[in-house]
């Protein structure tokens, strides 16, 4: 709940704060939950239900955001089986190493995702992944749009699940005959994709899909990506990953640019630095990768929250917010905003004035420019 002045009450801030300790796993979210080699997956839905097939899945925040955020936690050697999505699926590797494979039989190509990598998986291709790291791995996921349409499983996945008493109905309902459910009529069950339809799916070689993986070495950080970055306490750096997002640096281009329904960027700052007071018209989720951050909402009657590693905060549209690194070293967080276009920030008047005093303003295209070259309003 946000009023016309962009004010958020304290209880709303608490409701929108999702701590790592609030995550609730579900080990029966999908039809492959009994398939050997896949039976120890833990699935999470933090924001929106995503593509879960279990109506009892715990969702921390169901409010529509224009995207969904979840996670898969998997011990070494465990596999998430082949399936395809109708909307964008973005993998955020926060811990571990995963072997990503794709194609109807998983033999079209393979890539390894490591900590810090972000991968945008194309729609309408089968994909699966296995934890090949030494410890439990964590892949957060961002799914495009509020209604994802669910997923299509590979035909072999459906056959194996049936051997273990699990079936999927055409309306995306998981049926568990081991737990006492009756086997639905064949007409009620989802039909495996035909060989003709599989043959018509798009093909991706390794080089083509690698262009949709952004590792830490691929990031292009800008120290002048935001108007506030010219001010003490506002010197955060931004690296877009998917979409142009919030950047106000006209020379910054995202490595991945096609529409997802959301945009993704890394933000990092030294101790005491961050992003001064601003707001915008998109929903936003801040996900801490490392360090500790303080997020303060409202211009008046401020409310604040401290976020540690893997905590996340949903900031509503139009809310005033500032962000600051309150840890002892460099801290990073992930910023996810709704929409496919640029996210145009409205800066607090004091920030605009201080930046002008430092010789910087925003041009009429919303990018940083020398203040003395910008047209001045009449009477100034």
mmCIF file of C-alpha atoms in Angstrom:
data_model
loop_
_atom_site.group_PDB
_atom_site.id
_atom_site.type_symbol
_atom_site.label_atom_id
_atom_site.label_comp_id
_atom_site.label_asym_id
_atom_site.label_seq_id
_atom_site.Cartn_x
_atom_site.Cartn_y
_atom_site.Cartn_z
ATOM 1 C CA UNK A 1 0.000 0.000 0.000
ATOM 2 C CA UNK A 2 1.461 3.338 -1.130
ATOM 3 C CA UNK A 3 -0.342 6.653 -0.887
ATOM 4 C CA UNK A 4 -0.203 9.418 -3.506
ATOM 5 C CA UNK A 5 2.937 10.876 -1.934
ATOM 6 C CA UNK A 6 4.807 7.600 -2.258
ATOM 7 C CA UNK A 7 4.592 6.878 1.483
ATOM 8 C CA UNK A 8 4.864 3.290 2.768
ATOM 9 C CA UNK A 9 3.828 2.406 6.353
ATOM 10 C CA UNK A 10 6.095 0.323 8.581
ATOM 11 C CA UNK A 11 3.840 -2.745 8.529
ATOM 12 C CA UNK A 12 3.854 -2.730 4.737
ATOM 13 C CA UNK A 13 7.643 -2.609 4.721
ATOM 14 C CA UNK A 14 7.706 -5.642 7.025
ATOM 15 C CA UNK A 15 5.247 -7.501 4.810
ATOM 16 C CA UNK A 16 7.440 -6.910 1.780
ATOM 17 C CA UNK A 17 10.674 -7.975 3.469
ATOM 18 C CA UNK A 18 11.540 -11.603 2.721
ATOM 19 C CA UNK A 19 14.490 -12.913 4.667
ATOM 20 C CA UNK A 20 16.483 -15.974 3.817
ATOM 21 C CA UNK A 21 15.074 -17.560 6.970
ATOM 22 C CA UNK A 22 11.558 -16.995 5.573
ATOM 23 C CA UNK A 23 12.131 -19.239 2.538
ATOM 24 C CA UNK A 24 9.993 -22.400 2.714
ATOM 25 C CA UNK A 25 10.940 -25.342 0.512
ATOM 26 C CA UNK A 26 8.599 -27.737 -1.215
ATOM 27 C CA UNK A 27 9.928 -31.115 -2.319
ATOM 28 C CA UNK A 28 6.768 -32.027 -4.199
ATOM 29 C CA UNK A 29 6.394 -28.972 -6.415
ATOM 30 C CA UNK A 30 6.780 -30.827 -9.713
ATOM 31 C CA UNK A 31 5.980 -34.104 -11.370
ATOM 32 C CA UNK A 32 9.594 -35.349 -11.262
ATOM 33 C CA UNK A 33 9.797 -35.178 -7.446
ATOM 34 C CA UNK A 34 10.103 -39.007 -7.128
ATOM 35 C CA UNK A 35 12.279 -39.638 -10.145
ATOM 36 C CA UNK A 36 15.632 -41.014 -8.948
ATOM 37 C CA UNK A 37 18.275 -38.326 -9.258
ATOM 38 C CA UNK A 38 15.662 -35.584 -8.979
ATOM 39 C CA UNK A 39 13.995 -36.560 -5.717
ATOM 40 C CA UNK A 40 16.061 -34.277 -3.461
ATOM 41 C CA UNK A 41 15.286 -30.966 -5.133
ATOM 42 C CA UNK A 42 13.983 -28.172 -2.932
ATOM 43 C CA UNK A 43 11.766 -25.664 -4.708
ATOM 44 C CA UNK A 44 10.912 -22.186 -3.440
ATOM 45 C CA UNK A 45 8.440 -19.486 -4.453
ATOM 46 C CA UNK A 46 9.261 -16.125 -2.891
ATOM 47 C CA UNK A 47 7.356 -13.693 -5.115
ATOM 48 C CA UNK A 48 4.444 -15.098 -7.086
ATOM 49 C CA UNK A 49 3.685 -18.820 -7.508
ATOM 50 C CA UNK A 50 5.884 -19.161 -10.583
ATOM 51 C CA UNK A 51 5.311 -22.513 -12.279
ATOM 52 C CA UNK A 52 4.769 -24.747 -9.242
ATOM 53 C CA UNK A 53 2.359 -27.641 -9.759
ATOM 54 C CA UNK A 54 1.618 -28.060 -6.059
ATOM 55 C CA UNK A 55 -1.297 -25.956 -4.717
ATOM 56 C CA UNK A 56 0.215 -26.226 -1.220
ATOM 57 C CA UNK A 57 3.463 -24.503 -2.215
ATOM 58 C CA UNK A 58 4.258 -21.690 0.254
ATOM 59 C CA UNK A 59 4.556 -18.336 -1.541
ATOM 60 C CA UNK A 60 6.084 -15.568 0.581
ATOM 61 C CA UNK A 61 4.480 -12.701 -1.357
ATOM 62 C CA UNK A 62 1.690 -13.441 -3.822
ATOM 63 C CA UNK A 63 1.065 -9.867 -4.923
ATOM 64 C CA UNK A 64 1.560 -9.533 -8.718
ATOM 65 C CA UNK A 65 4.846 -7.845 -9.643
ATOM 66 C CA UNK A 66 4.969 -8.379 -13.391
ATOM 67 C CA UNK A 67 7.431 -11.211 -12.759
ATOM 68 C CA UNK A 68 7.925 -14.158 -10.383
ATOM 69 C CA UNK A 69 10.950 -14.991 -8.219
ATOM 70 C CA UNK A 70 11.723 -18.462 -6.931
ATOM 71 C CA UNK A 71 14.662 -20.797 -6.421
ATOM 72 C CA UNK A 72 15.880 -24.354 -6.773
ATOM 73 C CA UNK A 73 18.239 -25.736 -4.132
ATOM 74 C CA UNK A 74 19.919 -28.994 -5.033
ATOM 75 C CA UNK A 75 22.582 -31.234 -3.503
ATOM 76 C CA UNK A 76 25.495 -32.419 -5.621
ATOM 77 C CA UNK A 77 24.432 -34.718 -8.460
ATOM 78 C CA UNK A 78 20.733 -33.851 -8.354
ATOM 79 C CA UNK A 79 19.009 -32.955 -11.633
ATOM 80 C CA UNK A 80 16.137 -30.718 -12.635
ATOM 81 C CA UNK A 81 14.592 -32.511 -15.605
ATOM 82 C CA UNK A 82 13.931 -31.266 -19.126
ATOM 83 C CA UNK A 83 11.041 -28.855 -19.547
ATOM 84 C CA UNK A 84 10.192 -25.696 -21.471
ATOM 85 C CA UNK A 85 8.694 -22.334 -20.519
ATOM 86 C CA UNK A 86 6.360 -19.949 -22.358
ATOM 87 C CA UNK A 87 7.828 -16.832 -20.718
ATOM 88 C CA UNK A 88 11.380 -15.803 -19.941
ATOM 89 C CA UNK A 89 13.300 -17.850 -17.385
ATOM 90 C CA UNK A 90 16.382 -16.221 -15.891
ATOM 91 C CA UNK A 91 18.791 -18.219 -13.711
ATOM 92 C CA UNK A 92 20.723 -16.358 -11.010
ATOM 93 C CA UNK A 93 23.515 -18.600 -9.718
ATOM 94 C CA UNK A 94 24.091 -17.534 -6.126
ATOM 95 C CA UNK A 95 26.025 -20.622 -5.046
ATOM 96 C CA UNK A 96 27.542 -23.681 -6.657
ATOM 97 C CA UNK A 97 28.106 -24.980 -10.176
ATOM 98 C CA UNK A 98 25.419 -26.233 -12.507
ATOM 99 C CA UNK A 99 25.584 -28.054 -15.808
ATOM 100 C CA UNK A 100 22.895 -26.573 -18.047
ATOM 101 C CA UNK A 101 21.744 -28.690 -20.985
ATOM 102 C CA UNK A 102 19.053 -28.166 -23.570
ATOM 103 C CA UNK A 103 17.152 -29.843 -26.392
ATOM 104 C CA UNK A 104 14.315 -32.375 -26.251
ATOM 105 C CA UNK A 105 16.776 -35.097 -25.236
ATOM 106 C CA UNK A 106 19.205 -32.765 -23.495
ATOM 107 C CA UNK A 107 21.840 -33.323 -26.171
ATOM 108 C CA UNK A 108 21.639 -30.077 -28.143
ATOM 109 C CA UNK A 109 24.273 -28.335 -26.026
ATOM 110 C CA UNK A 110 25.772 -27.867 -22.558
ATOM 111 C CA UNK A 111 27.123 -24.937 -20.554
ATOM 112 C CA UNK A 112 28.373 -24.616 -16.985
ATOM 113 C CA UNK A 113 26.911 -21.897 -14.739
ATOM 114 C CA UNK A 114 29.082 -20.710 -11.856
ATOM 115 C CA UNK A 115 28.492 -18.429 -8.895
ATOM 116 C CA UNK A 116 27.639 -14.918 -10.075
ATOM 117 C CA UNK A 117 26.480 -16.035 -13.535
ATOM 118 C CA UNK A 118 23.101 -14.949 -14.878
ATOM 119 C CA UNK A 119 21.568 -16.932 -17.734
ATOM 120 C CA UNK A 120 18.499 -16.027 -19.782
ATOM 121 C CA UNK A 121 17.051 -19.234 -21.201
ATOM 122 C CA UNK A 122 15.069 -18.823 -24.428
ATOM 123 C CA UNK A 123 11.376 -19.653 -24.401
ATOM 124 C CA UNK A 124 10.146 -22.743 -26.214
ATOM 125 C CA UNK A 125 13.270 -24.840 -25.779
ATOM 126 C CA UNK A 126 13.636 -27.771 -23.408
ATOM 127 C CA UNK A 127 16.147 -27.132 -20.639
ATOM 128 C CA UNK A 128 17.394 -28.958 -17.549
ATOM 129 C CA UNK A 129 20.295 -28.652 -15.156
ATOM 130 C CA UNK A 130 22.375 -30.698 -12.710
ATOM 131 C CA UNK A 131 24.328 -29.562 -9.667
ATOM 132 C CA UNK A 132 27.935 -30.517 -10.457
ATOM 133 C CA UNK A 133 29.433 -28.473 -7.621
ATOM 134 C CA UNK A 134 30.790 -30.049 -4.425
ATOM 135 C CA UNK A 135 28.075 -28.651 -2.149
ATOM 136 C CA UNK A 136 24.414 -27.722 -2.176
ATOM 137 C CA UNK A 137 23.805 -25.261 -5.006
ATOM 138 C CA UNK A 138 21.288 -22.432 -5.262
ATOM 139 C CA UNK A 139 19.750 -21.101 -8.443
ATOM 140 C CA UNK A 140 17.332 -18.240 -8.005
ATOM 141 C CA UNK A 141 14.949 -17.762 -10.926
ATOM 142 C CA UNK A 142 13.102 -14.779 -12.335
ATOM 143 C CA UNK A 143 10.180 -15.717 -14.565
ATOM 144 C CA UNK A 144 8.589 -13.267 -16.963
ATOM 145 C CA UNK A 145 5.096 -11.871 -16.368
ATOM 146 C CA UNK A 146 2.540 -12.674 -13.672
ATOM 147 C CA UNK A 147 0.900 -15.534 -15.560
ATOM 148 C CA UNK A 148 3.700 -17.784 -16.797
ATOM 149 C CA UNK A 149 1.390 -20.347 -18.384
ATOM 150 C CA UNK A 150 3.170 -23.169 -16.561
ATOM 151 C CA UNK A 151 5.613 -25.516 -18.286
ATOM 152 C CA UNK A 152 5.733 -28.429 -20.727
ATOM 153 C CA UNK A 153 7.694 -31.470 -19.549
ATOM 154 C CA UNK A 154 9.728 -33.638 -21.865
ATOM 155 C CA UNK A 155 7.864 -36.827 -22.836
ATOM 156 C CA UNK A 156 10.381 -39.059 -21.021
ATOM 157 C CA UNK A 157 9.850 -37.078 -17.789
ATOM 158 C CA UNK A 158 6.105 -37.745 -17.881
ATOM 159 C CA UNK A 159 6.663 -41.464 -18.525
ATOM 160 C CA UNK A 160 9.122 -41.814 -15.648
ATOM 161 C CA UNK A 161 6.825 -39.921 -13.269
ATOM 162 C CA UNK A 162 3.961 -42.291 -14.049
ATOM 163 C CA UNK A 163 6.203 -45.205 -13.023
ATOM 164 C CA UNK A 164 6.369 -43.551 -9.588
ATOM 165 C CA UNK A 165 2.635 -42.857 -9.280
ATOM 166 C CA UNK A 166 2.609 -39.213 -10.366
ATOM 167 C CA UNK A 167 0.477 -37.754 -13.155
ATOM 168 C CA UNK A 168 -0.223 -34.267 -14.454
ATOM 169 C CA UNK A 169 -3.636 -33.142 -15.587
ATOM 170 C CA UNK A 170 -4.245 -30.814 -18.509
ATOM 171 C CA UNK A 171 -5.150 -28.039 -16.036
ATOM 172 C CA UNK A 172 -1.700 -28.338 -14.360
ATOM 173 C CA UNK A 173 -2.827 -30.360 -11.327
ATOM 174 C CA UNK A 174 -0.419 -32.877 -9.812
ATOM 175 C CA UNK A 175 -2.048 -36.244 -9.089
ATOM 176 C CA UNK A 176 -0.305 -38.519 -6.567
ATOM 177 C CA UNK A 177 -1.658 -42.064 -6.588
ATOM 178 C CA UNK A 178 0.787 -43.115 -3.856
ATOM 179 C CA UNK A 179 -0.932 -40.599 -1.571
ATOM 180 C CA UNK A 180 -4.350 -42.017 -2.496
ATOM 181 C CA UNK A 181 -5.387 -39.913 -5.496
ATOM 182 C CA UNK A 182 -7.250 -41.736 -8.232
ATOM 183 C CA UNK A 183 -5.640 -42.036 -11.644
ATOM 184 C CA UNK A 184 -7.467 -39.577 -13.918
ATOM 185 C CA UNK A 185 -9.019 -40.630 -17.182
ATOM 186 C CA UNK A 186 -6.531 -40.456 -20.082
ATOM 187 C CA UNK A 187 -8.524 -37.593 -21.572
ATOM 188 C CA UNK A 188 -7.841 -35.526 -18.425
ATOM 189 C CA UNK A 189 -4.065 -35.963 -18.529
ATOM 190 C CA UNK A 190 -1.594 -33.701 -20.230
ATOM 191 C CA UNK A 191 -0.427 -35.254 -23.484
ATOM 192 C CA UNK A 192 3.300 -35.614 -24.163
ATOM 193 C CA UNK A 193 4.528 -33.346 -26.930
ATOM 194 C CA UNK A 194 4.524 -35.079 -30.293
ATOM 195 C CA UNK A 195 7.681 -35.730 -32.278
ATOM 196 C CA UNK A 196 6.410 -33.376 -34.983
ATOM 197 C CA UNK A 197 5.965 -30.515 -32.502
ATOM 198 C CA UNK A 198 9.371 -31.217 -30.965
ATOM 199 C CA UNK A 199 11.000 -31.103 -34.386
ATOM 200 C CA UNK A 200 9.490 -27.643 -34.961
ATOM 201 C CA UNK A 201 11.060 -26.128 -31.813
ATOM 202 C CA UNK A 202 13.874 -23.577 -32.264
ATOM 203 C CA UNK A 203 17.474 -24.824 -32.176
ATOM 204 C CA UNK A 204 20.349 -23.204 -30.250
ATOM 205 C CA UNK A 205 23.981 -24.103 -30.593
ATOM 206 C CA UNK A 206 26.404 -23.510 -27.720
ATOM 207 C CA UNK A 207 27.750 -20.234 -29.113
ATOM 208 C CA UNK A 208 24.251 -18.798 -29.543
ATOM 209 C CA UNK A 209 23.148 -19.687 -26.029
ATOM 210 C CA UNK A 210 26.452 -18.552 -24.503
ATOM 211 C CA UNK A 211 25.543 -15.015 -25.599
ATOM 212 C CA UNK A 212 22.650 -15.240 -23.138
ATOM 213 C CA UNK A 213 24.918 -16.033 -20.183
ATOM 214 C CA UNK A 214 26.463 -13.063 -18.362
ATOM 215 C CA UNK A 215 29.291 -13.910 -15.999
ATOM 216 C CA UNK A 216 31.091 -11.594 -13.618
ATOM 217 C CA UNK A 217 33.799 -11.059 -16.234
ATOM 218 C CA UNK A 218 31.201 -9.921 -18.776
ATOM 219 C CA UNK A 219 29.821 -7.082 -16.631
ATOM 220 C CA UNK A 220 30.392 -3.479 -17.679
ATOM 221 C CA UNK A 221 30.188 -1.396 -14.529
ATOM 222 C CA UNK A 222 29.536 2.338 -14.644
ATOM 223 C CA UNK A 223 30.449 4.677 -11.786
ATOM 224 C CA UNK A 224 28.267 7.372 -13.396
ATOM 225 C CA UNK A 225 25.169 5.322 -14.116
ATOM 226 C CA UNK A 226 22.872 7.374 -11.871
ATOM 227 C CA UNK A 227 22.489 11.059 -11.119
ATOM 228 C CA UNK A 228 23.142 10.405 -7.444
ATOM 229 C CA UNK A 229 26.509 8.828 -8.214
ATOM 230 C CA UNK A 230 28.123 12.263 -8.446
ATOM 231 C CA UNK A 231 27.350 12.904 -4.760
ATOM 232 C CA UNK A 232 29.054 11.660 -1.581
ATOM 233 C CA UNK A 233 27.048 8.742 -0.217
ATOM 234 C CA UNK A 234 25.530 8.078 -3.628
ATOM 235 C CA UNK A 235 28.500 6.574 -5.415
ATOM 236 C CA UNK A 236 27.027 3.173 -6.243
ATOM 237 C CA UNK A 237 28.009 1.467 -9.478
ATOM 238 C CA UNK A 238 25.530 -0.219 -11.824
ATOM 239 C CA UNK A 239 25.987 -3.038 -14.358
ATOM 240 C CA UNK A 240 22.910 -3.833 -16.484
ATOM 241 C CA UNK A 241 22.435 -7.483 -17.397
ATOM 242 C CA UNK A 242 18.981 -7.708 -18.999
ATOM 243 C CA UNK A 243 17.386 -4.582 -20.471
ATOM 244 C CA UNK A 244 18.446 -0.958 -20.088
ATOM 245 C CA UNK A 245 16.654 -0.684 -16.755
ATOM 246 C CA UNK A 246 17.567 2.281 -14.563
ATOM 247 C CA UNK A 247 20.872 3.366 -16.068
ATOM 248 C CA UNK A 248 21.279 7.069 -16.813
ATOM 249 C CA UNK A 249 24.645 6.534 -18.509
ATOM 250 C CA UNK A 250 24.014 6.952 -22.241
ATOM 251 C CA UNK A 251 26.987 4.729 -23.089
ATOM 252 C CA UNK A 252 25.798 1.711 -21.093
ATOM 253 C CA UNK A 253 24.293 -1.153 -23.060
ATOM 254 C CA UNK A 254 22.947 -4.391 -21.570
ATOM 255 C CA UNK A 255 24.473 -7.681 -22.736
ATOM 256 C CA UNK A 256 20.931 -9.117 -23.064
ATOM 257 C CA UNK A 257 18.316 -6.786 -24.465
ATOM 258 C CA UNK A 258 15.302 -8.677 -25.863
ATOM 259 C CA UNK A 259 11.969 -8.400 -23.970
ATOM 260 C CA UNK A 260 11.591 -10.386 -20.762
ATOM 261 C CA UNK A 261 8.796 -8.474 -18.992
ATOM 262 C CA UNK A 262 11.428 -7.322 -16.489
ATOM 263 C CA UNK A 263 14.992 -6.015 -16.369
ATOM 264 C CA UNK A 264 17.920 -7.138 -14.222
ATOM 265 C CA UNK A 265 21.058 -5.297 -13.077
ATOM 266 C CA UNK A 266 23.819 -5.630 -10.497
ATOM 267 C CA UNK A 267 24.426 -2.801 -8.048
ATOM 268 C CA UNK A 268 27.567 -2.526 -5.925
ATOM 269 C CA UNK A 269 28.889 0.046 -3.491
ATOM 270 C CA UNK A 270 31.700 0.668 -1.079
ATOM 271 C CA UNK A 271 30.908 1.125 2.644
ATOM 272 C CA UNK A 272 28.676 4.150 3.234
ATOM 273 C CA UNK A 273 27.815 4.529 -0.454
ATOM 274 C CA UNK A 274 24.604 3.683 -2.252
ATOM 275 C CA UNK A 275 21.739 5.349 -4.114
ATOM 276 C CA UNK A 276 20.143 8.532 -2.703
ATOM 277 C CA UNK A 277 16.431 9.277 -2.498
ATOM 278 C CA UNK A 278 14.449 8.515 -5.647
ATOM 279 C CA UNK A 279 11.355 6.717 -6.893
ATOM 280 C CA UNK A 280 9.910 5.260 -10.108
ATOM 281 C CA UNK A 281 6.726 3.739 -11.497
ATOM 282 C CA UNK A 282 7.748 0.075 -11.746
ATOM 283 C CA UNK A 283 7.662 -2.677 -9.156
ATOM 284 C CA UNK A 284 11.146 -3.451 -7.850
ATOM 285 C CA UNK A 285 12.799 -6.291 -5.955
ATOM 286 C CA UNK A 286 16.202 -5.868 -4.305
ATOM 287 C CA UNK A 287 18.046 -9.173 -3.707
ATOM 288 C CA UNK A 288 21.233 -9.062 -1.652
ATOM 289 C CA UNK A 289 24.110 -11.161 -2.972
ATOM 290 C CA UNK A 290 26.644 -10.179 -0.316
ATOM 291 C CA UNK A 291 27.246 -7.567 2.327
ATOM 292 C CA UNK A 292 24.597 -5.748 4.342
ATOM 293 C CA UNK A 293 22.353 -3.039 2.950
ATOM 294 C CA UNK A 294 19.989 -0.558 4.521
ATOM 295 C CA UNK A 295 16.924 0.440 2.507
ATOM 296 C CA UNK A 296 14.980 3.480 3.676
ATOM 297 C CA UNK A 297 11.521 4.305 2.350
ATOM 298 C CA UNK A 298 9.605 7.607 2.362
ATOM 299 C CA UNK A 299 10.647 11.262 2.192
ATOM 300 C CA UNK A 300 9.099 11.927 5.594
ATOM 301 C CA UNK A 301 8.329 9.533 8.433
ATOM 302 C CA UNK A 302 11.073 7.270 7.166
ATOM 303 C CA UNK A 303 11.040 3.516 7.739
ATOM 304 C CA UNK A 304 14.139 1.378 7.229
ATOM 305 C CA UNK A 305 15.172 -2.246 6.984
ATOM 306 C CA UNK A 306 18.574 -3.924 6.951
ATOM 307 C CA UNK A 307 19.058 -6.755 4.505
ATOM 308 C CA UNK A 308 21.740 -9.417 4.673
ATOM 309 C CA UNK A 309 22.883 -12.034 2.144
ATOM 310 C CA UNK A 310 19.998 -13.537 0.158
ATOM 311 C CA UNK A 311 17.389 -11.350 1.843
ATOM 312 C CA UNK A 312 15.066 -9.550 -0.552
ATOM 313 C CA UNK A 313 12.731 -6.569 -0.445
ATOM 314 C CA UNK A 314 9.788 -5.781 -2.694
ATOM 315 C CA UNK A 315 9.528 -2.009 -3.174
ATOM 316 C CA UNK A 316 6.110 -0.907 -4.464
ATOM 317 C CA UNK A 317 5.561 1.376 -7.419
ATOM 318 C CA UNK A 318 5.958 5.057 -6.645
ATOM 319 C CA UNK A 319 7.593 4.586 -3.240
ATOM 320 C CA UNK A 320 10.467 6.888 -2.313
ATOM 321 C CA UNK A 321 13.563 4.880 -1.467
ATOM 322 C CA UNK A 322 17.283 5.182 -0.756
ATOM 323 C CA UNK A 323 19.822 2.365 -0.553
ATOM 324 C CA UNK A 324 23.101 2.262 1.379
ATOM 325 C CA UNK A 325 25.860 -0.256 1.978
ATOM 326 C CA UNK A 326 26.207 -0.558 5.769
ATOM 327 C CA UNK A 327 28.765 -3.373 5.773
ATOM 328 C CA UNK A 328 32.536 -3.151 6.158
ATOM 329 C CA UNK A 329 33.444 -4.054 2.588
ATOM 330 C CA UNK A 330 32.162 -3.871 -0.969
ATOM 331 C CA UNK A 331 28.582 -5.142 -1.168
ATOM 332 C CA UNK A 332 26.500 -6.244 -4.153
ATOM 333 C CA UNK A 333 22.814 -6.699 -4.736
ATOM 334 C CA UNK A 334 20.599 -7.564 -7.664
ATOM 335 C CA UNK A 335 17.926 -5.132 -8.858
ATOM 336 C CA UNK A 336 14.880 -6.488 -10.712
ATOM 337 C CA UNK A 337 12.335 -4.028 -12.118
ATOM 338 C CA UNK A 338 9.147 -4.771 -14.024
ATOM 339 C CA UNK A 339 8.644 -3.773 -17.650
ATOM 340 C CA UNK A 340 10.558 -4.023 -20.912
ATOM 341 C CA UNK A 341 11.398 -0.343 -21.339
ATOM 342 C CA UNK A 342 13.746 2.012 -19.547
ATOM 343 C CA UNK A 343 12.985 2.732 -15.905
ATOM 344 C CA UNK A 344 12.913 6.524 -15.564
ATOM 345 C CA UNK A 345 13.856 7.656 -12.071
ATOM 346 C CA UNK A 346 12.419 10.666 -10.275
ATOM 347 C CA UNK A 347 15.088 12.073 -7.975
ATOM 348 C CA UNK A 348 14.343 13.992 -4.815
ATOM 349 C CA UNK A 349 14.695 17.748 -5.367
ATOM 350 C CA UNK A 350 17.623 17.963 -2.956
ATOM 351 C CA UNK A 351 19.495 15.338 -4.979
ATOM 352 C CA UNK A 352 18.816 17.236 -8.216
ATOM 353 C CA UNK A 353 20.052 20.503 -6.704
ATOM 354 C CA UNK A 354 23.189 18.930 -5.225
ATOM 355 C CA UNK A 355 24.009 17.265 -8.543
ATOM 356 C CA UNK A 356 23.552 20.577 -10.355
ATOM 357 C CA UNK A 357 25.952 22.196 -7.885
ATOM 358 C CA UNK A 358 28.395 19.413 -8.819
ATOM 359 C CA UNK A 359 27.926 20.322 -12.503
ATOM 360 C CA UNK A 360 25.731 17.394 -13.570
ATOM 361 C CA UNK A 361 22.097 17.160 -14.625
ATOM 362 C CA UNK A 362 19.815 14.966 -16.706
ATOM 363 C CA UNK A 363 19.138 15.822 -20.337
ATOM 364 C CA UNK A 364 15.691 15.526 -21.884
ATOM 365 C CA UNK A 365 16.458 11.936 -22.828
ATOM 366 C CA UNK A 366 17.069 11.071 -19.175
ATOM 367 C CA UNK A 367 20.856 10.735 -19.333
ATOM 368 C CA UNK A 368 23.658 12.447 -17.421
ATOM 369 C CA UNK A 369 24.972 15.603 -19.068
ATOM 370 C CA UNK A 370 26.973 18.750 -18.163
ATOM 371 C CA UNK A 371 24.537 20.922 -16.253
ATOM 372 C CA UNK A 372 25.770 24.188 -17.806
ATOM 373 C CA UNK A 373 24.784 22.917 -21.298
ATOM 374 C CA UNK A 374 21.218 22.026 -20.362
ATOM 375 C CA UNK A 375 18.302 24.396 -21.109
ATOM 376 C CA UNK A 376 17.155 26.195 -17.970
ATOM 377 C CA UNK A 377 13.486 26.665 -17.127
ATOM 378 C CA UNK A 378 12.111 30.182 -17.673
ATOM 379 C CA UNK A 379 12.859 32.499 -14.800
ATOM 380 C CA UNK A 380 16.029 30.674 -13.711
#
